[in-house]
mmCIF file of C-alpha atoms in Angstrom:
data_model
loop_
_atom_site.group_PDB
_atom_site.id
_atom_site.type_symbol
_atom_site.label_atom_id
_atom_site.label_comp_id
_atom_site.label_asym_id
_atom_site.label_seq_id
_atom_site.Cartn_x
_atom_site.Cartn_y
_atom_site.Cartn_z
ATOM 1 C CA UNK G 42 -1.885 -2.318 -16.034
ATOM 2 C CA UNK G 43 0.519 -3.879 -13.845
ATOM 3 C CA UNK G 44 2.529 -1.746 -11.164
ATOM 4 C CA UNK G 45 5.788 -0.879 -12.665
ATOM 5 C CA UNK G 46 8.934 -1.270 -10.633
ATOM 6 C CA UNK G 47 11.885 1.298 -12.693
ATOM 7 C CA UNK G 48 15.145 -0.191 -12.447
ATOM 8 C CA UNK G 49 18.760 1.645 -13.007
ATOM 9 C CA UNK G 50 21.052 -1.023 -14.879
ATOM 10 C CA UNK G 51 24.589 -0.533 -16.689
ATOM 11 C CA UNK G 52 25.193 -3.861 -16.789
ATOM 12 C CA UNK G 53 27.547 -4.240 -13.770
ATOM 13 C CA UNK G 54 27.649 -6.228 -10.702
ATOM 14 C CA UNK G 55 25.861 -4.141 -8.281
ATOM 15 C CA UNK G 56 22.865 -2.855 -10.819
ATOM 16 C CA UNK G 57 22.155 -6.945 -11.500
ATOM 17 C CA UNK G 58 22.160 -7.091 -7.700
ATOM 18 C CA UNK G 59 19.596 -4.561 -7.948
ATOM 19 C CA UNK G 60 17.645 -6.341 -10.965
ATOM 20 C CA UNK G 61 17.928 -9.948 -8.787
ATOM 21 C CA UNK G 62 16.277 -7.790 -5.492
ATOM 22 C CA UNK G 63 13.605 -5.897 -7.621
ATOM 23 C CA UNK G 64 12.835 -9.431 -9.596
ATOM 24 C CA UNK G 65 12.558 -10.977 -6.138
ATOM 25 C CA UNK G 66 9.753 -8.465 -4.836
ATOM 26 C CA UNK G 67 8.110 -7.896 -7.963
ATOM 27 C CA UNK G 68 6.988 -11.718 -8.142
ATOM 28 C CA UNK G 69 4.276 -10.995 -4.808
ATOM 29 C CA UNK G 70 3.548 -7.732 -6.036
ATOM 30 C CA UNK G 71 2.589 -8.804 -9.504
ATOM 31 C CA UNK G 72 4.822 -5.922 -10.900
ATOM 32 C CA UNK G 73 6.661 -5.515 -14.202
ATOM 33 C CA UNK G 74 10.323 -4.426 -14.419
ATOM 34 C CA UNK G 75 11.301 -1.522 -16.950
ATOM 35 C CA UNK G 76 15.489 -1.664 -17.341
ATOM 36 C CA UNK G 77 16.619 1.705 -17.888
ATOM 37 C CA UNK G 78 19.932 1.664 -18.841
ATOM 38 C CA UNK G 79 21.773 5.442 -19.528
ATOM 39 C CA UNK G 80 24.686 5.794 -21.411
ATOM 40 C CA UNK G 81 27.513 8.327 -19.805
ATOM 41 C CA UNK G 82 25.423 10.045 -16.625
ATOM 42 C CA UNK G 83 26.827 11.019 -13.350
ATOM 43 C CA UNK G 84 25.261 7.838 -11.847
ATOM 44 C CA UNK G 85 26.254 5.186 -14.494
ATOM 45 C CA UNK G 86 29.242 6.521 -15.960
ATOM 46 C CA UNK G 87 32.206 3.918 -15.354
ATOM 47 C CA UNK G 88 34.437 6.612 -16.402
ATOM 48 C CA UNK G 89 33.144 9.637 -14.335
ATOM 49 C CA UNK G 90 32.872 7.836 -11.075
ATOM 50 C CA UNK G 91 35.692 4.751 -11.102
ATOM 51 C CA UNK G 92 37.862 6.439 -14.013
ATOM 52 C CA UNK G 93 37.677 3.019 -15.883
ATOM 53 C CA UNK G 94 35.693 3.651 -19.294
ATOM 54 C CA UNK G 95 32.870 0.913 -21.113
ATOM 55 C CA UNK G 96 32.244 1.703 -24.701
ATOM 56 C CA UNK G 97 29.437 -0.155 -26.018
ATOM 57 C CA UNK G 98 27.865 0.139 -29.009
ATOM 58 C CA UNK G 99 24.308 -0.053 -29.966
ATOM 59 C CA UNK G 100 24.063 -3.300 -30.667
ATOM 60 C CA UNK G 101 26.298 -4.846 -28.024
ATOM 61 C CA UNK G 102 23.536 -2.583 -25.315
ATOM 62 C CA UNK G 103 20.663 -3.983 -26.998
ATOM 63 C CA UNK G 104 22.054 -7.357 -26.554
ATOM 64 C CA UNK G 105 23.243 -7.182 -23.296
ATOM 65 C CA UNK G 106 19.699 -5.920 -22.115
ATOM 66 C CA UNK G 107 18.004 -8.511 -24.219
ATOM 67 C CA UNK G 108 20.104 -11.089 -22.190
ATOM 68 C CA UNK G 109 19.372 -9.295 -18.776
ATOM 69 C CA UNK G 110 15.671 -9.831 -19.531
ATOM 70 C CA UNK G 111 15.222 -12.961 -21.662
ATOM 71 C CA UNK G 112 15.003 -15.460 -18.538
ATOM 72 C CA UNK G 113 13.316 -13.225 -15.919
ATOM 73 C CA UNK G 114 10.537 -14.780 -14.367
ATOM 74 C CA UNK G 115 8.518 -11.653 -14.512
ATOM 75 C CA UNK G 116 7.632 -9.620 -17.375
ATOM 76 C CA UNK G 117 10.156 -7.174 -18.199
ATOM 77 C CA UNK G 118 10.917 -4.506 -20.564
ATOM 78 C CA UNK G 119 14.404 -2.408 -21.099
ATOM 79 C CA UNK G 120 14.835 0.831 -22.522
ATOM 80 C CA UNK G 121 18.524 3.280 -23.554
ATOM 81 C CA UNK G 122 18.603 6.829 -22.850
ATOM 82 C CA UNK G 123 21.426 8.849 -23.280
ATOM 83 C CA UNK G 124 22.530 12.101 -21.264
ATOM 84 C CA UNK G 125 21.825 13.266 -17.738
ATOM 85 C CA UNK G 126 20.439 10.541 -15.788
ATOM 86 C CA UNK G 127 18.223 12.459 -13.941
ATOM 87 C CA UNK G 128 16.372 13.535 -17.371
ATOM 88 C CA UNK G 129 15.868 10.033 -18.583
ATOM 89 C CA UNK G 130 14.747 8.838 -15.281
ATOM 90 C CA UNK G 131 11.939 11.733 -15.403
ATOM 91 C CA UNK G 132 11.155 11.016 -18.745
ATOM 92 C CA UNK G 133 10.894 7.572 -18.378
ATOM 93 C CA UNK G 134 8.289 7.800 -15.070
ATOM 94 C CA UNK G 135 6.213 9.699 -17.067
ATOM 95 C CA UNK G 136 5.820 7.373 -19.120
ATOM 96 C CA UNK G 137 5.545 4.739 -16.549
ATOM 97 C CA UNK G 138 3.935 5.647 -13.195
ATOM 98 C CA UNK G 139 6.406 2.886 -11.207
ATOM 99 C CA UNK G 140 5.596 2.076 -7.999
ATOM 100 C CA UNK G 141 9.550 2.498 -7.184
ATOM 101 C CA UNK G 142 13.004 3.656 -8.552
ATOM 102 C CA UNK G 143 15.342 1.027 -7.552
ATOM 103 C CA UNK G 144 18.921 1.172 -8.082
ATOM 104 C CA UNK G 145 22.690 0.024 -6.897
ATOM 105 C CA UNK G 146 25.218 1.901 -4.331
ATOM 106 C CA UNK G 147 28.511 1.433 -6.373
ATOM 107 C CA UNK G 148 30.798 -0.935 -4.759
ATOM 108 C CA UNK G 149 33.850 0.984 -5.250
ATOM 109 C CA UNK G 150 35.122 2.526 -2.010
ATOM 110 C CA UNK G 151 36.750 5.161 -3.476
ATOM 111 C CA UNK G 152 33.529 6.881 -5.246
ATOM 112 C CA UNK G 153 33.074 9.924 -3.021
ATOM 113 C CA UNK G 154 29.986 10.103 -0.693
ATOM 114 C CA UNK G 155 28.912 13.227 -2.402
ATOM 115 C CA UNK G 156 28.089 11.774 -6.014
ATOM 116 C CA UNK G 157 26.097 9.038 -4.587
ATOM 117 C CA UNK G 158 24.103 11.247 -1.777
ATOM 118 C CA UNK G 159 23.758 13.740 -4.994
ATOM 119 C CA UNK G 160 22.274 11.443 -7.216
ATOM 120 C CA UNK G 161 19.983 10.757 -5.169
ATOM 121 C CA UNK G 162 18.753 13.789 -4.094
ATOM 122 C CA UNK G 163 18.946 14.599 -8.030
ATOM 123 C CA UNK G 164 16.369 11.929 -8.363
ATOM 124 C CA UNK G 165 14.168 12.570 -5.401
ATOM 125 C CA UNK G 166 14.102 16.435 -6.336
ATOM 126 C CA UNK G 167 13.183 15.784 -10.163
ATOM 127 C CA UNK G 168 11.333 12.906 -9.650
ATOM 128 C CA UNK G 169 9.391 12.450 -5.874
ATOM 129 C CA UNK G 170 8.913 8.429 -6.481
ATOM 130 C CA UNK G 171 9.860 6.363 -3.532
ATOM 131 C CA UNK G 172 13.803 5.356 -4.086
ATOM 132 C CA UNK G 173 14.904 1.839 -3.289
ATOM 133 C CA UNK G 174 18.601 1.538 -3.147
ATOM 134 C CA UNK G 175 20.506 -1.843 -3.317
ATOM 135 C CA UNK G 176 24.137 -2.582 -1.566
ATOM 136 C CA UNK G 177 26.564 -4.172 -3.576
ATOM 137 C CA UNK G 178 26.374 -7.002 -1.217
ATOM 138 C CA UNK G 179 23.217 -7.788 -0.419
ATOM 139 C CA UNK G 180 22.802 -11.477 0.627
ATOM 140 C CA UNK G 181 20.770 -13.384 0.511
ATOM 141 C CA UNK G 182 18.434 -12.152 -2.535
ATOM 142 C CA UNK G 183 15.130 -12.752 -0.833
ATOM 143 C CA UNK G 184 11.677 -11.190 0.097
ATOM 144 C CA UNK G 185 12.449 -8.791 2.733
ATOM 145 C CA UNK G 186 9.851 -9.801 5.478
ATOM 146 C CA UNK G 187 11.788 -7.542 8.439
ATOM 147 C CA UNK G 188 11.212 -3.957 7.511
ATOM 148 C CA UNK G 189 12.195 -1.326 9.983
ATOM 149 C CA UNK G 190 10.774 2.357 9.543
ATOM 150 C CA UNK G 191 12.583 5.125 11.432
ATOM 151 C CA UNK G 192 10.365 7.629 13.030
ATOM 152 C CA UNK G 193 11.719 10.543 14.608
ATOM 153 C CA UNK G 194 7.904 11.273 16.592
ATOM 154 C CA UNK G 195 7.263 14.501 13.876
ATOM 155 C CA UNK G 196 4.117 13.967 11.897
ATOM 156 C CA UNK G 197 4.469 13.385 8.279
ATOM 157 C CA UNK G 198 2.569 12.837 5.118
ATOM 158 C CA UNK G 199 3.084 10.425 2.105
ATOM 159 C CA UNK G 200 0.470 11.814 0.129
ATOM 160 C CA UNK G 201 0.422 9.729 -3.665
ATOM 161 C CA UNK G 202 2.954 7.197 -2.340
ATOM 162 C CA UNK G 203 0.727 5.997 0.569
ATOM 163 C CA UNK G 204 -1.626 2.976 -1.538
ATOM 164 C CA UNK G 205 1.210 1.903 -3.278
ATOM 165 C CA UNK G 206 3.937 1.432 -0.343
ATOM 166 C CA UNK G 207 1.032 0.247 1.789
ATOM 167 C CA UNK G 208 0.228 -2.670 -0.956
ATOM 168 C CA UNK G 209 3.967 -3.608 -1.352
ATOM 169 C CA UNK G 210 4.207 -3.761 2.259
ATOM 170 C CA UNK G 211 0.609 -6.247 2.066
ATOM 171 C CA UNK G 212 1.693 -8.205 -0.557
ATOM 172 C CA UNK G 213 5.072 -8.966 1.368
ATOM 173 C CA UNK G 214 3.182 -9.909 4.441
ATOM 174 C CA UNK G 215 6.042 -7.770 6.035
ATOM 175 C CA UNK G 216 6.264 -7.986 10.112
ATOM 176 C CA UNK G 217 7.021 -4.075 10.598
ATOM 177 C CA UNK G 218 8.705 -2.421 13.474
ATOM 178 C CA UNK G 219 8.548 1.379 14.070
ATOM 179 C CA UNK G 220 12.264 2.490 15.541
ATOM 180 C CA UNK G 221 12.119 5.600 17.253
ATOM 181 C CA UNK G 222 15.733 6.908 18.831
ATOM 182 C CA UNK G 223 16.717 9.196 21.342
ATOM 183 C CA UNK G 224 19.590 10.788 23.185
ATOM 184 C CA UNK G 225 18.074 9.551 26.540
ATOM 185 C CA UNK G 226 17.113 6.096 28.049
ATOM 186 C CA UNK G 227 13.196 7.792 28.408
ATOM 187 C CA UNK G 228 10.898 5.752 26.219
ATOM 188 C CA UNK G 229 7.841 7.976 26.516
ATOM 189 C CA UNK G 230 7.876 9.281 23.113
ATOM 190 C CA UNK G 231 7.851 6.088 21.026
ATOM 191 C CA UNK G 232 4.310 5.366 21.323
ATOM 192 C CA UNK G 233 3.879 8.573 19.708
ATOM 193 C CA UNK G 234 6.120 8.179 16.990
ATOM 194 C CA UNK G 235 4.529 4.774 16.230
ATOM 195 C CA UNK G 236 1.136 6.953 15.904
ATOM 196 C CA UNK G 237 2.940 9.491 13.707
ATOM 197 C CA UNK G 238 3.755 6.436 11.244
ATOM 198 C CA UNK G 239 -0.462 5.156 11.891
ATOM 199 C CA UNK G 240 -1.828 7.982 10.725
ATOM 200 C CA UNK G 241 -0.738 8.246 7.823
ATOM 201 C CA UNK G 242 -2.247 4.986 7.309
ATOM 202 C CA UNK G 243 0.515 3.165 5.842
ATOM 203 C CA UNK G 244 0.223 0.393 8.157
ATOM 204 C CA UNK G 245 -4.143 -0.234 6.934
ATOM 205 C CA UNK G 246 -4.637 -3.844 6.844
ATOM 206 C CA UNK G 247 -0.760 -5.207 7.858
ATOM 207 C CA UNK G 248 -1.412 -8.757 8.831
ATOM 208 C CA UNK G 249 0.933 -8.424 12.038
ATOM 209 C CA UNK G 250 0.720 -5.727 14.664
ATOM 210 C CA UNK G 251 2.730 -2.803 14.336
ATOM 211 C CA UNK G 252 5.480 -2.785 16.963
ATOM 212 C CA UNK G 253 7.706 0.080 18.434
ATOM 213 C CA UNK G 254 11.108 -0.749 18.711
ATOM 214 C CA UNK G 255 13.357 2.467 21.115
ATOM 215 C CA UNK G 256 17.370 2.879 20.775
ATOM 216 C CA UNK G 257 19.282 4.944 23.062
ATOM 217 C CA UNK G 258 21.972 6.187 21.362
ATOM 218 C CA UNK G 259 23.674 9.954 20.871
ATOM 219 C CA UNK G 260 23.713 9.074 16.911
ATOM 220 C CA UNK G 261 20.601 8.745 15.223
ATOM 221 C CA UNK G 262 22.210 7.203 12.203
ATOM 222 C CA UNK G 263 24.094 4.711 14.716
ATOM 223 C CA UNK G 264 20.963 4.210 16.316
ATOM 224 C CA UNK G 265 19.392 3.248 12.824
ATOM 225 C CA UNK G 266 21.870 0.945 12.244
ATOM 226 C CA UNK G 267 21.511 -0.635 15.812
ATOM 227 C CA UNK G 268 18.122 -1.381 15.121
ATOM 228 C CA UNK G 269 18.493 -2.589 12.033
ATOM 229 C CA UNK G 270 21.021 -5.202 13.797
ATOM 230 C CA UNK G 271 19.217 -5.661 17.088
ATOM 231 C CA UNK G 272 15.717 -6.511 14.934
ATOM 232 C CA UNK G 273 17.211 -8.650 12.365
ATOM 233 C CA UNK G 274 15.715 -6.579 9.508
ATOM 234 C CA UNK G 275 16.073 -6.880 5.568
ATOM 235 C CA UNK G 276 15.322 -3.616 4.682
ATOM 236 C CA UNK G 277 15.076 -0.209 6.017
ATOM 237 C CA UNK G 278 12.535 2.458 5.332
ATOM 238 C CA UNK G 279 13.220 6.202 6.337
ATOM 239 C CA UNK G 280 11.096 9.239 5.568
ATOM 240 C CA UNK G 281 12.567 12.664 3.699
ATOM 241 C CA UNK G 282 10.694 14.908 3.791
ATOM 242 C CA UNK G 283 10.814 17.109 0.705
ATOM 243 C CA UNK G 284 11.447 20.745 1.639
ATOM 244 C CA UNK G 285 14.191 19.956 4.480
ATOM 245 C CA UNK G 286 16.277 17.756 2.149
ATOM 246 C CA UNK G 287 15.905 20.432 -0.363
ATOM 247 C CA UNK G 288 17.008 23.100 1.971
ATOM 248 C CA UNK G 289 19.946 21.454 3.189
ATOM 249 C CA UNK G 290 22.622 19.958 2.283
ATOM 250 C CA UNK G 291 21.921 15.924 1.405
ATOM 251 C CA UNK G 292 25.005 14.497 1.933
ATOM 252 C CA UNK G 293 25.143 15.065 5.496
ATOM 253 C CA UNK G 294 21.716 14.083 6.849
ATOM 254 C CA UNK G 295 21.088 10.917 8.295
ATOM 255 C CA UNK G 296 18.856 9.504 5.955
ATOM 256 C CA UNK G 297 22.468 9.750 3.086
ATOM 257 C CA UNK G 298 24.044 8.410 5.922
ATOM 258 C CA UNK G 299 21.622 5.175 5.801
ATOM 259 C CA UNK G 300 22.034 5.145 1.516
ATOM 260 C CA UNK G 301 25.629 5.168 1.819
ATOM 261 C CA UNK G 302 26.270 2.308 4.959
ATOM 262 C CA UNK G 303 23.005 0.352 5.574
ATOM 263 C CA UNK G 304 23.690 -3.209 5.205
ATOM 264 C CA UNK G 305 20.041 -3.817 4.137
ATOM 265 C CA UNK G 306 18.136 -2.467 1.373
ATOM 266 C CA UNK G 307 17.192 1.311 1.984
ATOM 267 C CA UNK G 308 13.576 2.910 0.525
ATOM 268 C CA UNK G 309 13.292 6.299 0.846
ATOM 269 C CA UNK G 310 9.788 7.463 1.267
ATOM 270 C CA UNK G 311 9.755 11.274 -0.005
ATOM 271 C CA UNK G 312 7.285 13.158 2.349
ATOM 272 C CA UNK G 313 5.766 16.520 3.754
ATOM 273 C CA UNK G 314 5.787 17.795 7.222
ATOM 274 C CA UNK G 315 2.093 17.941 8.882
ATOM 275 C CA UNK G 316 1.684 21.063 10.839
ATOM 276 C CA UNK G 317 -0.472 19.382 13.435
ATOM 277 C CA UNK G 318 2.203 16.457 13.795
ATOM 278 C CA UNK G 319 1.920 15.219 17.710
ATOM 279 C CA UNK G 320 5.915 15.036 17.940
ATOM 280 C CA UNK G 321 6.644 18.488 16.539
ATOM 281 C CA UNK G 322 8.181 20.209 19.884
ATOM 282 C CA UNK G 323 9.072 16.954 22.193
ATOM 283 C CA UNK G 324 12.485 17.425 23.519
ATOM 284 C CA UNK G 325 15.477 15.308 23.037
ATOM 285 C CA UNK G 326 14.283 13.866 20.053
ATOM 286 C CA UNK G 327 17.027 13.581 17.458
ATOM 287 C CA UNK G 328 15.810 14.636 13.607
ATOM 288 C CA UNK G 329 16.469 11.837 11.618
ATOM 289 C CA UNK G 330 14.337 12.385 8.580
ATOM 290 C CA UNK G 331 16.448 14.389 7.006
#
């Protein structure tokens, strides 16, 4: 069966900006898109989150989902669900396996940070699939071919996730750079955070080299964003790793940070901590898998 890409729709601006992105990667991967569209959930709930209120009925969903799909140039499917998003996203990757869970920021500045830091950590705690979030204003829709992955130099491992990220990134024919920043100008621990990233062998077979890219900054998530500038990149990769993001709270580690301002596509990679990892104690190094 084809890789499965699960996409987050309510029909608005931002969510078909996140249908047009995951239609535009899932023609190289081969993929197939499942819509998921859930009525009244913390995520999708015009009411809850911009107080403005969308009541559709049955029908009028069914038809605008039939409409979102008919001229795809991939296959595509589209299911309803109804409740907590979180609950029909789990029930629906059961069902599915996808590759992905790709969905919108909102557009409207005055959503709070919280519910869209929350939502996602809702979705990475219920749900460990690797989380692709779209900005509202993403521009061009393209193939991202400049991905950046920010390393912090602690070892980490992707387990399930590793063959499928590693074909997306293959079937892109991504150029990848490693960023790696720290509070001083030294430069002597990229190299090993670019090794932390190899072995988990994420970067088999990438038809360019791997190359190390080091920001000085006293921010990491400034530093992220520097990079992300500096490199010219179209989307952003950052690691969580699952029991720190569970331990603490989301909203104010860097990776949320990254969700809520990157200009560029964000996935987030869920992962565990290695005991042996080669960066564990170096000093100076600022924690930005979070």
């Amino acid at each position: 069966m084809k890789p499965a890409l699960l996409i987050l729709t309510d029909f608005f601006a931002g969510s078909n900006r996140a249908l047009a992105f995951a239609t535009a990667i899932a023609k190289p991967l081969g993929a197939r898109l499942v819509l998921l569209h859930v009525e009244r959930t913390s995520l999708l709930d015009p009411e809850l989150l911009t107080g403005k209120r969308v009541v559709r009925s049955k029908k009028e969903t069914d038809l605008a989902l039939n409409h979102l799909i008919r001229d795809l140039p991939v296959l595509a499917q589209a299911e309803v669900a109804s409740g907590r998003v979180e609950e029909a996203v789990l029930e629906s990757t059961k069902l599915h396996n996808p590759m992905m869970i790709v969905l919108s920021r909102p557009a409207d500045e005055d959503i709070p940070d919280v519910l869209v830091t929350t939502t996602a950590l809702n979705l990475l705690k219920i749900s460990p699939y690797p989380l692709l979030i779209v900005p509202p204003h993403t521009l061009p829709i393209e193939v991202p071919q400049r991905i950046l992955l920010a390393a912090d130099g602690d070892g980490f491992e992707l387990g399930e996730h590793v063959a499928p990220i590693r074909d997306f990134f293959n079937a892109l024919q991504i150029d990848l750079t490693v960023a790696h920043i720290t509070e001083s100008a030294t430069r002597h621990t990229t190299q090993r955070a670019l090794q932390t990233v190899e072995d988990t062998g994420l970067t088999r077979d990438l038809p360019r080299q791997v190359r190390p890219y080091h920001v000085c900054h006293t921010h990491a998530g400034e530093g992220i964003l520097q990079a992300v500038s500096e490199q010219g990149a179209d989307m952003l990769v950052m690691i969580a790793r699952r029991h720190r993001f569970l331990e603490r709270l989301f909203h104010t580690s860097v990776t949320a940070q990254m969700i809520l301002h990157s200009p560029v596509p964000v996935l987030v990679l869920p992962a565990q901590r290695v005991s042996r990892g080669v960066g564990r104690s170096l000093p100076r190094i600022m924690n930005i898998m979070n």
